[in-house]
């Protein structure tokens, strides 16, 4: 067979195997894995490189309304550009339902935001903020059938949070349709109470963001979310877990037989609440929820990645400019942390950080790296085996990694819309020197090299976690 492209002399890494093989690509798909493929229009020399499935980041916020006068720093163009430079070939972003809005109407708006602007493939999770009988009973089943197979619910944030009975109704509807539910677990009432108490003491600087969202507020909400999921027998993903106690809740619920996926993020490995203590308003750069914790929590999150409590390592990229009245330091945010938009940029740094700190420092092996950054995302969110692996018939979504490349991270090189990175000056070993999406090289040596914005919208099948739910087999697959 003659191929469009052949990647030669590389080491292929999947979630389960590591082997020397050439990779033949034809019409955007992987067409051969064999010893010596030579017939091709283009030969890519991957000597000394790892040939991995492109990163799939299943937790990315782009172009979301985030409060009056606040503008998210990335739209679908800049966000997917930055993602590609950081080794990703697919991102799953959020389609946020406004109160009173139908999910269809929300989807129409988000498709318009993304259409023709994406450099890599994208798909949307539905954020349910108004779970009416119409939304849960009519819309959701039709949308799941159309390939919108995951939703997110919030237990915190005014205007987004659902009450427990609303969460139960949403979980119940998800069980009937096979949708996978992601849950943001923090106790809103506790947080609001603590904000009031600190406010009364005049404690309104960014550092008090962390103090008002303590570990117990996350642990309690995690326990409650898992209990609600158990009550209606529905699988859930506990997203952005920041500490050991929340992690232990996941472990225990699994031991009881519940189907659960767990996610953690780079900020919980690399940052602590001390970063929020930075001089004056600098701390605003690190305001995200749950907040970064302490060294012990970092160790716990590493353990969770190593031992399999966490299936997913995602960025929770949610970028706002720092020195900008439409960003972190907006008029009200300068005066009180509660008005600082929550979230930090990280779609480009997720993979290099885990590769460098995890693989190169011997904490995890290459296969685990691929599992938690790509394969598990594809399986849990209904993209597997088209995405998330190097196999014949899969999309040729490939990242070539140079394990010897040493890079010092700077904001400029990340090509996102934010004016800072929390990881400025961090030295990493290993870099994705080429990223392909369906056989087209999108990023190379840190530059975007295909300006056609050829990313596609991905309709998804049911999650590996929900597909077999309700058949009595409640063990983890
Ligand atoms: O602070 C964060 N994580 N902002 C993004 C929204 C969310 O809760 O995931
Ligand atoms: Zn969240
Ligand atoms: Zn508990
Ligand atoms: Zn998020």
mmCIF file of N, CA, C and O and ligand atoms in Angstrom, residues 152 154 184 240, ligand 2:
data_model
loop_
_atom_site.group_PDB
_atom_site.id
_atom_site.type_symbol
_atom_site.label_atom_id
_atom_site.label_comp_id
_atom_site.label_asym_id
_atom_site.label_seq_id
_atom_site.Cartn_x
_atom_site.Cartn_y
_atom_site.Cartn_z
ATOM 1 N N UNK A 152 -22.447 18.333 32.795
ATOM 2 C CA UNK A 152 -21.808 18.730 34.056
ATOM 3 C C UNK A 152 -22.828 19.436 34.923
ATOM 4 O O UNK A 152 -23.636 20.215 34.416
ATOM 5 N N UNK A 154 -23.154 21.581 38.801
ATOM 6 C CA UNK A 154 -22.401 22.316 39.811
ATOM 7 C C UNK A 154 -23.115 22.270 41.154
ATOM 8 O O UNK A 154 -24.324 22.475 41.213
ATOM 9 N N UNK A 184 -19.143 19.034 39.914
ATOM 10 C CA UNK A 184 -18.256 19.967 40.636
ATOM 11 C C UNK A 184 -18.702 19.977 42.087
ATOM 12 O O UNK A 184 -19.781 20.440 42.409
ATOM 13 N N UNK A 240 -11.961 17.715 38.940
ATOM 14 C CA UNK A 240 -10.958 18.568 39.606
ATOM 15 C C UNK A 240 -10.839 18.317 41.112
ATOM 16 O O UNK A 240 -11.027 19.223 41.934
HETATM 17 ZN ZN1 LIG B 2 -15.918 22.841 38.109
#
